[in-house]
PDB file of C-alpha atoms in Angstrom:
ATOM      1  CA  UNK G   1     123.650  86.836 130.618  1.00  0.00           C
ATOM      2  CA  UNK G   2     121.713  89.186 128.884  1.00  0.00           C
ATOM      3  CA  UNK G   3     119.835  88.853 125.593  1.00  0.00           C
ATOM      4  CA  UNK G   4     121.342  91.098 122.549  1.00  0.00           C
ATOM      5  CA  UNK G   5     118.025  91.052 120.903  1.00  0.00           C
ATOM      6  CA  UNK G   6     115.912  93.798 121.577  1.00  0.00           C
ATOM      7  CA  UNK G   7     113.147  91.961 123.100  1.00  0.00           C
ATOM      8  CA  UNK G   8     109.479  93.427 121.923  1.00  0.00           C
ATOM      9  CA  UNK G   9     110.830  94.689 119.009  1.00  0.00           C
ATOM     10  CA  UNK G  10     108.720  92.317 116.977  1.00  0.00           C
ATOM     11  CA  UNK G  11     104.736  93.009 118.957  1.00  0.00           C
ATOM     12  CA  UNK G  12     105.935  97.034 118.499  1.00  0.00           C
ATOM     13  CA  UNK G  13     107.103  96.877 114.078  1.00  0.00           C
ATOM     14  CA  UNK G  14     103.347  94.763 113.764  1.00  0.00           C
ATOM     15  CA  UNK G  15     101.999  97.321 115.568  1.00  0.00           C
ATOM     16  CA  UNK G  16     102.733 100.305 113.525  1.00  0.00           C
ATOM     17  CA  UNK G  17     105.722 101.905 115.422  1.00  0.00           C
ATOM     18  CA  UNK G  18     108.802 102.603 114.294  1.00  0.00           C
ATOM     19  CA  UNK G  19     111.895 100.709 116.432  1.00  0.00           C
ATOM     20  CA  UNK G  20     115.344 102.645 115.897  1.00  0.00           C
ATOM     21  CA  UNK G  21     117.743  99.651 114.530  1.00  0.00           C
ATOM     22  CA  UNK G  22     116.403  96.420 116.297  1.00  0.00           C
ATOM     23  CA  UNK G  23     118.239  93.628 116.827  1.00  0.00           C
ATOM     24  CA  UNK G  24     116.584  90.048 115.766  1.00  0.00           C
ATOM     25  CA  UNK G  25     117.937  86.391 115.012  1.00  0.00           C
ATOM     26  CA  UNK G  26     117.505  84.527 111.969  1.00  0.00           C
ATOM     27  CA  UNK G  27     116.203  81.299 112.777  1.00  0.00           C
ATOM     28  CA  UNK G  28     115.548  80.382 109.185  1.00  0.00           C
ATOM     29  CA  UNK G  29     115.514  81.425 105.783  1.00  0.00           C
ATOM     30  CA  UNK G  30     114.303  80.091 102.222  1.00  0.00           C
ATOM     31  CA  UNK G  31     114.300  81.690  98.565  1.00  0.00           C
ATOM     32  CA  UNK G  32     111.064  82.374  97.451  1.00  0.00           C
ATOM     33  CA  UNK G  33     111.131  82.108  93.239  1.00  0.00           C
ATOM     34  CA  UNK G  34     110.705  85.198  91.462  1.00  0.00           C
ATOM     35  CA  UNK G  35     110.664  86.774  88.002  1.00  0.00           C
ATOM     36  CA  UNK G  36     114.012  88.456  87.844  1.00  0.00           C
ATOM     37  CA  UNK G  37     115.530  87.236  90.401  1.00  0.00           C
ATOM     38  CA  UNK G  38     115.642  84.603  93.791  1.00  0.00           C
ATOM     39  CA  UNK G  39     114.223  86.576  97.032  1.00  0.00           C
ATOM     40  CA  UNK G  40     114.550  85.541 100.406  1.00  0.00           C
ATOM     41  CA  UNK G  41     112.191  84.748 102.829  1.00  0.00           C
ATOM     42  CA  UNK G  42     113.604  85.095 106.451  1.00  0.00           C
ATOM     43  CA  UNK G  43     111.941  84.222 109.999  1.00  0.00           C
ATOM     44  CA  UNK G  44     113.458  86.579 112.408  1.00  0.00           C
ATOM     45  CA  UNK G  45     112.695  86.269 116.172  1.00  0.00           C
ATOM     46  CA  UNK G  46     113.345  89.261 118.954  1.00  0.00           C
ATOM     47  CA  UNK G  47     114.007  86.384 121.556  1.00  0.00           C
ATOM     48  CA  UNK G  48     110.392  86.609 122.964  1.00  0.00           C
ATOM     49  CA  UNK G  49     108.386  86.839 119.605  1.00  0.00           C
ATOM     50  CA  UNK G  50     108.520  85.663 115.653  1.00  0.00           C
ATOM     51  CA  UNK G  51     108.457  87.328 112.379  1.00  0.00           C
ATOM     52  CA  UNK G  52     107.803  85.051 109.849  1.00  0.00           C
ATOM     53  CA  UNK G  53     106.749  86.854 106.905  1.00  0.00           C
ATOM     54  CA  UNK G  54     110.475  89.737 106.659  1.00  0.00           C
ATOM     55  CA  UNK G  55     111.947  89.712 103.368  1.00  0.00           C
ATOM     56  CA  UNK G  56     115.484  90.202 102.247  1.00  0.00           C
ATOM     57  CA  UNK G  57     116.115  93.141  99.857  1.00  0.00           C
ATOM     58  CA  UNK G  58     117.529  92.318  96.457  1.00  0.00           C
ATOM     59  CA  UNK G  59     120.817  94.247  97.216  1.00  0.00           C
ATOM     60  CA  UNK G  60     121.579  91.712  99.841  1.00  0.00           C
ATOM     61  CA  UNK G  61     120.894  88.882  98.297  1.00  0.00           C
ATOM     62  CA  UNK G  62     124.868  88.437  98.381  1.00  0.00           C
ATOM     63  CA  UNK G  63     125.188  88.231 102.211  1.00  0.00           C
ATOM     64  CA  UNK G  64     123.355  84.912 101.772  1.00  0.00           C
ATOM     65  CA  UNK G  65     124.816  83.624  98.736  1.00  0.00           C
ATOM     66  CA  UNK G  66     128.444  84.514 100.470  1.00  0.00           C
ATOM     67  CA  UNK G  67     127.320  82.747 103.916  1.00  0.00           C
ATOM     68  CA  UNK G  68     126.918  86.291 106.137  1.00  0.00           C
ATOM     69  CA  UNK G  69     123.741  85.581 107.181  1.00  0.00           C
ATOM     70  CA  UNK G  70     123.279  81.951 107.981  1.00  0.00           C
ATOM     71  CA  UNK G  71     120.351  80.369 110.581  1.00  0.00           C
ATOM     72  CA  UNK G  72     120.975  81.952 114.315  1.00  0.00           C
ATOM     73  CA  UNK G  73     123.355  84.519 112.740  1.00  0.00           C
ATOM     74  CA  UNK G  74     121.852  88.131 115.019  1.00  0.00           C
ATOM     75  CA  UNK G  75     121.015  90.606 112.903  1.00  0.00           C
ATOM     76  CA  UNK G  76     120.684  94.554 113.500  1.00  0.00           C
ATOM     77  CA  UNK G  77     118.222  96.364 110.684  1.00  0.00           C
ATOM     78  CA  UNK G  78     119.396  99.429 109.975  1.00  0.00           C
ATOM     79  CA  UNK G  79     116.597 100.413 107.382  1.00  0.00           C
ATOM     80  CA  UNK G  80     113.241  98.455 106.537  1.00  0.00           C
ATOM     81  CA  UNK G  81     110.035  99.415 105.779  1.00  0.00           C
ATOM     82  CA  UNK G  82     106.720  97.529 106.988  1.00  0.00           C
ATOM     83  CA  UNK G  83     104.060  96.994 104.332  1.00  0.00           C
ATOM     84  CA  UNK G  84     100.205  95.836 105.460  1.00  0.00           C
ATOM     85  CA  UNK G  85      99.188  92.985 102.583  1.00  0.00           C
ATOM     86  CA  UNK G  86      96.042  92.311 104.565  1.00  0.00           C
ATOM     87  CA  UNK G  87      94.745  93.091 107.821  1.00  0.00           C
ATOM     88  CA  UNK G  88      95.629  89.982 109.538  1.00  0.00           C
ATOM     89  CA  UNK G  89      99.268  90.533 107.711  1.00  0.00           C
ATOM     90  CA  UNK G  90     102.205  92.503 107.421  1.00  0.00           C
ATOM     91  CA  UNK G  91     105.718  91.890 105.248  1.00  0.00           C
ATOM     92  CA  UNK G  92     108.750  93.316 106.512  1.00  0.00           C
ATOM     93  CA  UNK G  93     110.859  93.996 103.761  1.00  0.00           C
ATOM     94  CA  UNK G  94     114.804  94.521 104.547  1.00  0.00           C
ATOM     95  CA  UNK G  95     117.027  96.959 102.865  1.00  0.00           C
ATOM     96  CA  UNK G  96     119.756  97.727 104.816  1.00  0.00           C
ATOM     97  CA  UNK G  97     121.065  95.257 108.034  1.00  0.00           C
ATOM     98  CA  UNK G  98     125.092  94.338 109.806  1.00  0.00           C
ATOM     99  CA  UNK G  99     125.476  90.911 110.592  1.00  0.00           C
ATOM    100  CA  UNK G 100     126.124  91.239 114.608  1.00  0.00           C
ATOM    101  CA  UNK G 101     127.263  87.378 115.136  1.00  0.00           C
ATOM    102  CA  UNK G 102     127.543  84.480 112.945  1.00  0.00           C
ATOM    103  CA  UNK G 103     125.090  82.108 112.929  1.00  0.00           C
ATOM    104  CA  UNK G 104     127.610  79.565 113.933  1.00  0.00           C
ATOM    105  CA  UNK G 105     129.384  81.419 116.659  1.00  0.00           C
ATOM    106  CA  UNK G 106     125.540  81.950 118.247  1.00  0.00           C
ATOM    107  CA  UNK G 107     125.290  78.268 117.431  1.00  0.00           C
ATOM    108  CA  UNK G 108     121.296  77.892 118.284  1.00  0.00           C
ATOM    109  CA  UNK G 109     118.228  79.876 119.391  1.00  0.00           C
ATOM    110  CA  UNK G 110     118.022  82.477 121.771  1.00  0.00           C
ATOM    111  CA  UNK G 111     115.429  83.356 124.177  1.00  0.00           C
ATOM    112  CA  UNK G 112     111.847  80.847 123.938  1.00  0.00           C
ATOM    113  CA  UNK G 113     109.746  82.968 121.382  1.00  0.00           C
ATOM    114  CA  UNK G 114     106.625  82.284 119.783  1.00  0.00           C
ATOM    115  CA  UNK G 115     104.424  83.208 116.549  1.00  0.00           C
ATOM    116  CA  UNK G 116     102.393  86.401 117.208  1.00  0.00           C
ATOM    117  CA  UNK G 117      99.327  84.953 116.730  1.00  0.00           C
ATOM    118  CA  UNK G 118      99.689  81.396 118.743  1.00  0.00           C
ATOM    119  CA  UNK G 119      98.879  80.741 121.893  1.00  0.00           C
ATOM    120  CA  UNK G 120     101.855  80.736 123.796  1.00  0.00           C
ATOM    121  CA  UNK G 121     103.272  77.494 122.018  1.00  0.00           C
ATOM    122  CA  UNK G 122     107.111  78.055 121.345  1.00  0.00           C
ATOM    123  CA  UNK G 123     108.337  79.302 117.657  1.00  0.00           C
ATOM    124  CA  UNK G 124     109.707  75.710 115.931  1.00  0.00           C
ATOM    125  CA  UNK G 125     113.112  74.401 118.106  1.00  0.00           C
ATOM    126  CA  UNK G 126     116.646  74.255 116.805  1.00  0.00           C
ATOM    127  CA  UNK G 127     115.764  70.394 115.224  1.00  0.00           C
ATOM    128  CA  UNK G 128     112.007  71.714 114.463  1.00  0.00           C
ATOM    129  CA  UNK G 129     109.762  68.789 113.173  1.00  0.00           C
ATOM    130  CA  UNK G 130     105.833  68.997 112.471  1.00  0.00           C
ATOM    131  CA  UNK G 131     105.379  68.255 115.947  1.00  0.00           C
ATOM    132  CA  UNK G 132     105.969  71.112 117.566  1.00  0.00           C
ATOM    133  CA  UNK G 133     105.344  74.132 115.364  1.00  0.00           C
ATOM    134  CA  UNK G 134     102.796  76.555 116.132  1.00  0.00           C
ATOM    135  CA  UNK G 135      99.135  76.841 114.567  1.00  0.00           C
ATOM    136  CA  UNK G 136     101.068  80.122 112.741  1.00  0.00           C
ATOM    137  CA  UNK G 137     104.226  78.548 111.256  1.00  0.00           C
ATOM    138  CA  UNK G 138     102.587  75.318 110.463  1.00  0.00           C
ATOM    139  CA  UNK G 139     100.059  76.856 107.945  1.00  0.00           C
ATOM    140  CA  UNK G 140     102.353  76.361 105.180  1.00  0.00           C
ATOM    141  CA  UNK G 141     105.161  74.139 105.307  1.00  0.00           C
ATOM    142  CA  UNK G 142     108.431  74.772 102.607  1.00  0.00           C
ATOM    143  CA  UNK G 143     108.869  72.543 100.042  1.00  0.00           C
ATOM    144  CA  UNK G 144     112.780  73.219 100.088  1.00  0.00           C
ATOM    145  CA  UNK G 145     114.318  72.879 102.975  1.00  0.00           C
ATOM    146  CA  UNK G 146     117.078  75.389 104.427  1.00  0.00           C
ATOM    147  CA  UNK G 147     120.152  74.730 106.121  1.00  0.00           C
ATOM    148  CA  UNK G 148     119.930  72.661 109.171  1.00  0.00           C
ATOM    149  CA  UNK G 149     117.459  70.639 107.746  1.00  0.00           C
ATOM    150  CA  UNK G 150     114.555  72.769 109.419  1.00  0.00           C
ATOM    151  CA  UNK G 151     111.103  73.540 107.220  1.00  0.00           C
ATOM    152  CA  UNK G 152     110.562  77.378 107.399  1.00  0.00           C
ATOM    153  CA  UNK G 153     106.742  78.224 106.289  1.00  0.00           C
ATOM    154  CA  UNK G 154     106.399  79.667 103.322  1.00  0.00           C
ATOM    155  CA  UNK G 155     102.245  80.148 101.516  1.00  0.00           C
ATOM    156  CA  UNK G 156     102.252  79.728  98.285  1.00  0.00           C
ATOM    157  CA  UNK G 157      99.120  82.014  97.774  1.00  0.00           C
ATOM    158  CA  UNK G 158      99.647  85.301  96.471  1.00  0.00           C
ATOM    159  CA  UNK G 159      98.950  87.700  99.074  1.00  0.00           C
ATOM    160  CA  UNK G 160      96.362  90.197  98.659  1.00  0.00           C
ATOM    161  CA  UNK G 161      96.945  94.187  97.722  1.00  0.00           C
ATOM    162  CA  UNK G 162      98.016  96.134  99.957  1.00  0.00           C
ATOM    163  CA  UNK G 163      96.100  98.202 101.712  1.00  0.00           C
ATOM    164  CA  UNK G 164      96.580 101.832 102.639  1.00  0.00           C
ATOM    165  CA  UNK G 165      94.975 104.567 104.660  1.00  0.00           C
ATOM    166  CA  UNK G 166      95.758 107.004 101.820  1.00  0.00           C
ATOM    167  CA  UNK G 167      92.336 107.578  99.441  1.00  0.00           C
ATOM    168  CA  UNK G 168      92.093 109.561  96.192  1.00  0.00           C
ATOM    169  CA  UNK G 169      90.420 112.768  96.200  1.00  0.00           C
ATOM    170  CA  UNK G 170      88.978 111.832  92.842  1.00  0.00           C
ATOM    171  CA  UNK G 171      86.116 109.665  94.661  1.00  0.00           C
ATOM    172  CA  UNK G 172      85.165 106.302  94.021  1.00  0.00           C
ATOM    173  CA  UNK G 173      85.781 104.410  90.723  1.00  0.00           C
ATOM    174  CA  UNK G 174      83.441 101.033  89.303  1.00  0.00           C
ATOM    175  CA  UNK G 175      85.572  99.409  91.391  1.00  0.00           C
ATOM    176  CA  UNK G 176      85.619 100.866  94.681  1.00  0.00           C
ATOM    177  CA  UNK G 177      87.930 103.681  96.440  1.00  0.00           C
ATOM    178  CA  UNK G 178      91.074 103.913  94.504  1.00  0.00           C
ATOM    179  CA  UNK G 179      93.826 102.902  97.183  1.00  0.00           C
ATOM    180  CA  UNK G 180      96.980 105.713  96.820  1.00  0.00           C
ATOM    181  CA  UNK G 181     100.272 104.408  97.984  1.00  0.00           C
ATOM    182  CA  UNK G 182     103.608 106.482  98.053  1.00  0.00           C
ATOM    183  CA  UNK G 183     106.014 105.614  95.368  1.00  0.00           C
ATOM    184  CA  UNK G 184     108.598 104.336  97.709  1.00  0.00           C
ATOM    185  CA  UNK G 185     106.007 101.275  99.582  1.00  0.00           C
ATOM    186  CA  UNK G 186     106.055  99.896  95.767  1.00  0.00           C
ATOM    187  CA  UNK G 187     106.529  96.284  95.653  1.00  0.00           C
ATOM    188  CA  UNK G 188     106.890  93.403  93.801  1.00  0.00           C
ATOM    189  CA  UNK G 189     103.435  91.964  95.291  1.00  0.00           C
ATOM    190  CA  UNK G 190     101.473  94.695  93.566  1.00  0.00           C
ATOM    191  CA  UNK G 191     100.999  93.805  89.879  1.00  0.00           C
ATOM    192  CA  UNK G 192      98.724  96.627  88.710  1.00  0.00           C
ATOM    193  CA  UNK G 193      99.965 100.269  89.730  1.00  0.00           C
ATOM    194  CA  UNK G 194     100.281 103.618  87.900  1.00  0.00           C
ATOM    195  CA  UNK G 195     102.840 106.445  89.193  1.00  0.00           C
ATOM    196  CA  UNK G 196     101.578 109.657  89.313  1.00  0.00           C
ATOM    197  CA  UNK G 197     103.313 112.138  90.557  1.00  0.00           C
ATOM    198  CA  UNK G 198     103.693 115.647  90.724  1.00  0.00           C
ATOM    199  CA  UNK G 199     107.040 117.444  90.221  1.00  0.00           C
ATOM    200  CA  UNK G 200     108.395 120.245  92.819  1.00  0.00           C
ATOM    201  CA  UNK G 201     111.290 121.104  91.173  1.00  0.00           C
ATOM    202  CA  UNK G 202     112.423 121.527  87.442  1.00  0.00           C
ATOM    203  CA  UNK G 203     115.960 122.211  85.887  1.00  0.00           C
ATOM    204  CA  UNK G 204     117.298 123.139  82.378  1.00  0.00           C
ATOM    205  CA  UNK G 205     116.874 121.188  79.769  1.00  0.00           C
ATOM    206  CA  UNK G 206     119.394 119.243  78.967  1.00  0.00           C
ATOM    207  CA  UNK G 207     120.999 118.792  75.537  1.00  0.00           C
ATOM    208  CA  UNK G 208     123.338 117.102  73.891  1.00  0.00           C
ATOM    209  CA  UNK G 209     125.927 117.562  70.886  1.00  0.00           C
ATOM    210  CA  UNK G 210     128.272 114.829  69.541  1.00  0.00           C
ATOM    211  CA  UNK G 211     129.424 113.078  66.168  1.00  0.00           C
ATOM    212  CA  UNK G 212     126.077 111.777  65.825  1.00  0.00           C
ATOM    213  CA  UNK G 213     124.288 114.668  65.415  1.00  0.00           C
ATOM    214  CA  UNK G 214     122.714 116.932  68.813  1.00  0.00           C
ATOM    215  CA  UNK G 215     119.560 117.298  70.739  1.00  0.00           C
TER     216      UNK G 215
END
């Protein structure tokens, strides 16, 4: 039986390539406490390699709550973005997805995926224990166990500021070069930022008039 997963998609995404609507499997997920609402982190697989830094957009939380996304579900990433947290770490943010197959229908892990930094060791199995985790996955143990009893890796340390190849034209500041990013790439992991934008189209000034007055 041919695997429905897009083999090689994880490595291509991590290498900066754009993969159109890759089909991946959700091996596990867990909630991450956030200031305003829970975020969900996913462990994804393309059947060849695993991606353990994937974050579900807040607008997709209902798919977890309503159990559309379950362990072993097969999903298609319709829209996503990959941000560089550090030279060794990239974060995949999922903005839109389609559930191709329910986890209950699939029932098990597809293929024998490994962590990108591992040396051929398999990713956590269906009943994964601490003894068979790869170094990449065991570097952070989950404090909250997701459905299925398996632990999903999570890092407790704060991610480093996002790196970018964009630089400002103003030269270095007292703290080094100013990192310039597109507005659309801002994430909750950046706690110090200033938005500067250029107006390219200006409409007429809007006015209002009601019982309270006008302006």
